[in-house]
């Protein structure tokens, strides 16, 4: 597999994985019980934590929309041999994964003691997603560098070989050319 194939696989993986984690985040249960609601998070009144817990779904949707958009841009730019989309995707994935990791660590610290195992599961999911995203980054960066240095080397036109029979210079009868 070459770098271009890894870029395509990274884009497809990123779209599918982002949709999967968005579904997990939107369907996350924070309360148990029918009449007596029991919260899995401890009660905190001030700081960043209450804002994160109340707007977690909005944050996840926003990050997912941006990630899916940039993953689509990655697929388009790989197809069209443009390096700028690969650069945008690589930078965004690093920012996205760091921000998501911080969110998971913060929500894990807010979980009640009875639900710590659920926090470990979130952490394992996050670390595996980070590993898979960061595994493809060197191939994306290498392909981006190749496109930046010589964008015509990977185009379809340069892959066509010219036959020595069809070139005008190789015809023996064409010594003089007509000048108008």
Coordinates of C-alpha atoms in Angstrom, one line a residue:
X1 CA 0.0 0.0 0.0
X2 CA 1.3 3.4 -0.9
X3 CA 0.8 6.7 1.0
X4 CA -2.2 7.8 -1.2
X5 CA -4.0 4.6 -0.2
X6 CA -3.3 5.2 3.5
X7 CA -4.7 8.7 3.1
X8 CA -7.9 7.4 1.5
X9 CA -8.3 4.8 4.2
X10 CA -7.7 7.4 6.9
X11 CA -10.4 9.7 5.4
X12 CA -12.9 6.8 5.3
X13 CA -12.0 5.6 8.7
X14 CA -12.3 9.1 10.2
X15 CA -15.8 9.6 8.7
X16 CA -17.1 6.3 9.9
X17 CA -15.4 6.5 13.3
X18 CA -16.7 10.0 13.9
X19 CA -20.2 9.0 13.1
X20 CA -19.9 6.0 15.5
X21 CA -18.6 8.2 18.4
X22 CA -21.2 10.8 17.7
X23 CA -23.9 8.1 18.1
X24 CA -22.3 7.0 21.4
X25 CA -22.1 10.6 22.7
X26 CA -25.7 11.4 21.8
X27 CA -27.1 8.3 23.4
X28 CA -25.0 8.5 26.5
X29 CA -27.2 8.1 29.7
X30 CA -26.5 10.5 32.5
X31 CA -29.5 9.7 34.7
X32 CA -30.9 6.4 35.9
X33 CA -34.3 5.7 37.3
X34 CA -37.8 6.6 36.5
X35 CA -39.1 8.7 39.4
X36 CA -35.9 9.1 41.4
X37 CA -33.3 10.3 38.9
X38 CA -29.9 9.2 39.9
X39 CA -27.0 11.2 38.2
X40 CA -23.8 9.3 37.3
X41 CA -21.8 12.6 37.8
X42 CA -21.0 14.4 41.0
X43 CA -22.7 17.8 41.5
X44 CA -20.4 20.7 40.8
X45 CA -21.8 24.3 40.7
X46 CA -19.0 26.4 39.2
X47 CA -16.1 26.2 36.8
X48 CA -15.7 24.5 33.5
X49 CA -17.2 21.1 34.5
X50 CA -20.9 22.1 34.7
X51 CA -20.7 23.8 31.3
X52 CA -19.0 20.8 29.8
X53 CA -21.6 18.4 31.2
X54 CA -24.6 20.5 30.1
X55 CA -23.3 21.3 26.6
X56 CA -21.4 18.0 26.0
X57 CA -23.8 17.0 23.2
X58 CA -23.6 20.3 21.4
X59 CA -19.8 20.2 21.6
X60 CA -19.7 16.6 20.3
X61 CA -22.0 17.5 17.4
X62 CA -19.9 20.6 16.5
X63 CA -16.6 18.7 16.6
X64 CA -18.1 15.8 14.6
X65 CA -19.4 18.1 11.9
X66 CA -16.0 19.8 11.5
X67 CA -14.2 16.4 11.5
X68 CA -16.6 14.9 8.9
X69 CA -16.2 18.0 6.7
X70 CA -12.4 17.9 6.9
X71 CA -12.3 14.2 6.3
X72 CA -14.4 14.7 3.2
X73 CA -11.9 17.5 2.2
X74 CA -9.1 15.0 2.7
X75 CA -10.7 12.5 0.4
X76 CA -11.3 15.2 -2.2
X77 CA -7.8 16.6 -2.0
X78 CA -6.2 13.1 -2.2
X79 CA -8.3 12.5 -5.4
X80 CA -7.4 15.9 -6.9
X81 CA -3.7 15.8 -5.7
X82 CA -3.9 19.0 -3.6
X83 CA -1.8 19.2 -0.5
X84 CA -3.7 21.9 1.4
X85 CA -6.6 19.7 2.4
X86 CA -4.2 17.1 3.8
X87 CA -2.5 19.8 5.9
X88 CA -5.8 21.0 7.2
X89 CA -6.9 17.5 8.1
X90 CA -3.6 16.6 9.8
X91 CA -3.7 19.8 12.0
X92 CA -7.4 19.3 12.8
X93 CA -7.1 15.7 13.8
X94 CA -4.3 16.6 16.3
X95 CA -6.5 19.4 17.8
X96 CA -9.6 17.3 17.8
X97 CA -8.0 14.3 19.5
X98 CA -6.3 16.5 22.2
X99 CA -9.6 18.3 22.9
X100 CA -11.5 15.0 23.0
X101 CA -8.9 13.4 25.3
X102 CA -9.2 16.4 27.7
X103 CA -13.0 16.1 27.6
X104 CA -12.8 12.4 28.5
X105 CA -10.3 13.0 31.3
X106 CA -12.5 15.8 32.7
X107 CA -15.7 13.8 32.6
X108 CA -13.9 10.8 34.1
X109 CA -12.9 12.9 37.1
X110 CA -16.5 14.0 37.6
X111 CA -18.0 10.4 37.7
X112 CA -19.2 9.0 40.9
X113 CA -17.3 6.1 42.4
X114 CA -20.0 3.6 41.4
X115 CA -19.5 4.4 37.7
X116 CA -15.7 4.6 37.4
X117 CA -15.6 1.5 35.2
X118 CA -17.7 3.4 32.6
X119 CA -15.1 6.1 32.7
X120 CA -12.4 3.5 32.0
X121 CA -14.3 2.3 29.0
X122 CA -14.6 5.8 27.6
X123 CA -10.8 6.2 28.2
X124 CA -10.0 3.0 26.3
X125 CA -12.3 4.0 23.4
X126 CA -10.6 7.4 23.3
X127 CA -7.0 6.0 23.4
X128 CA -7.8 3.4 20.7
X129 CA -9.3 6.1 18.4
X130 CA -6.2 8.4 19.0
X131 CA -3.9 5.5 18.2
X132 CA -5.6 4.8 14.9
X133 CA -5.8 8.4 13.9
X134 CA -2.2 9.1 14.8
X135 CA -1.0 5.9 13.1
X136 CA -2.1 7.3 9.7
X137 CA -0.7 10.8 10.2
X138 CA 2.9 10.0 9.1
X139 CA 1.5 8.6 5.8
X140 CA -0.7 11.7 5.3
X141 CA 2.2 14.0 6.0
X142 CA 4.5 12.1 3.7
X143 CA 1.9 12.2 0.9
X144 CA 1.3 15.9 1.6
X145 CA 5.1 16.6 1.3
X146 CA 5.3 14.7 -2.0
X147 CA 2.4 16.7 -3.4
X148 CA 3.9 20.0 -2.1
X149 CA 7.4 19.3 -3.6
X150 CA 6.1 18.0 -7.0
X151 CA 2.4 18.1 -7.6
X152 CA 2.7 16.9 -11.2
X153 CA 4.5 13.7 -10.3
X154 CA 1.3 12.0 -9.1
X155 CA -1.1 13.3 -11.7
X156 CA -2.6 11.0 -14.3
X157 CA -1.1 12.9 -17.2
X158 CA 2.5 12.3 -16.0
X159 CA 1.8 8.5 -15.7
X160 CA 1.1 8.2 -19.4
X161 CA 4.1 7.2 -21.3
X162 CA 4.7 8.5 -24.7
X163 CA 5.6 6.1 -27.4
X164 CA 8.7 6.9 -29.4
X165 CA 6.8 6.0 -32.6
X166 CA 4.2 8.7 -32.1
X167 CA 6.5 11.7 -31.5
X168 CA 7.1 14.1 -34.3
X169 CA 10.8 14.4 -33.7
X170 CA 11.4 10.7 -34.4
X171 CA 9.9 10.7 -37.9
X172 CA 12.7 10.6 -40.5
X173 CA 10.9 12.5 -43.2
X174 CA 10.2 15.6 -41.0
X175 CA 13.5 17.4 -41.2
X176 CA 12.1 20.8 -42.0
X177 CA 9.0 22.2 -40.5
X178 CA 6.6 24.6 -42.1
X179 CA 6.8 28.1 -40.6
X180 CA 3.7 30.4 -41.1

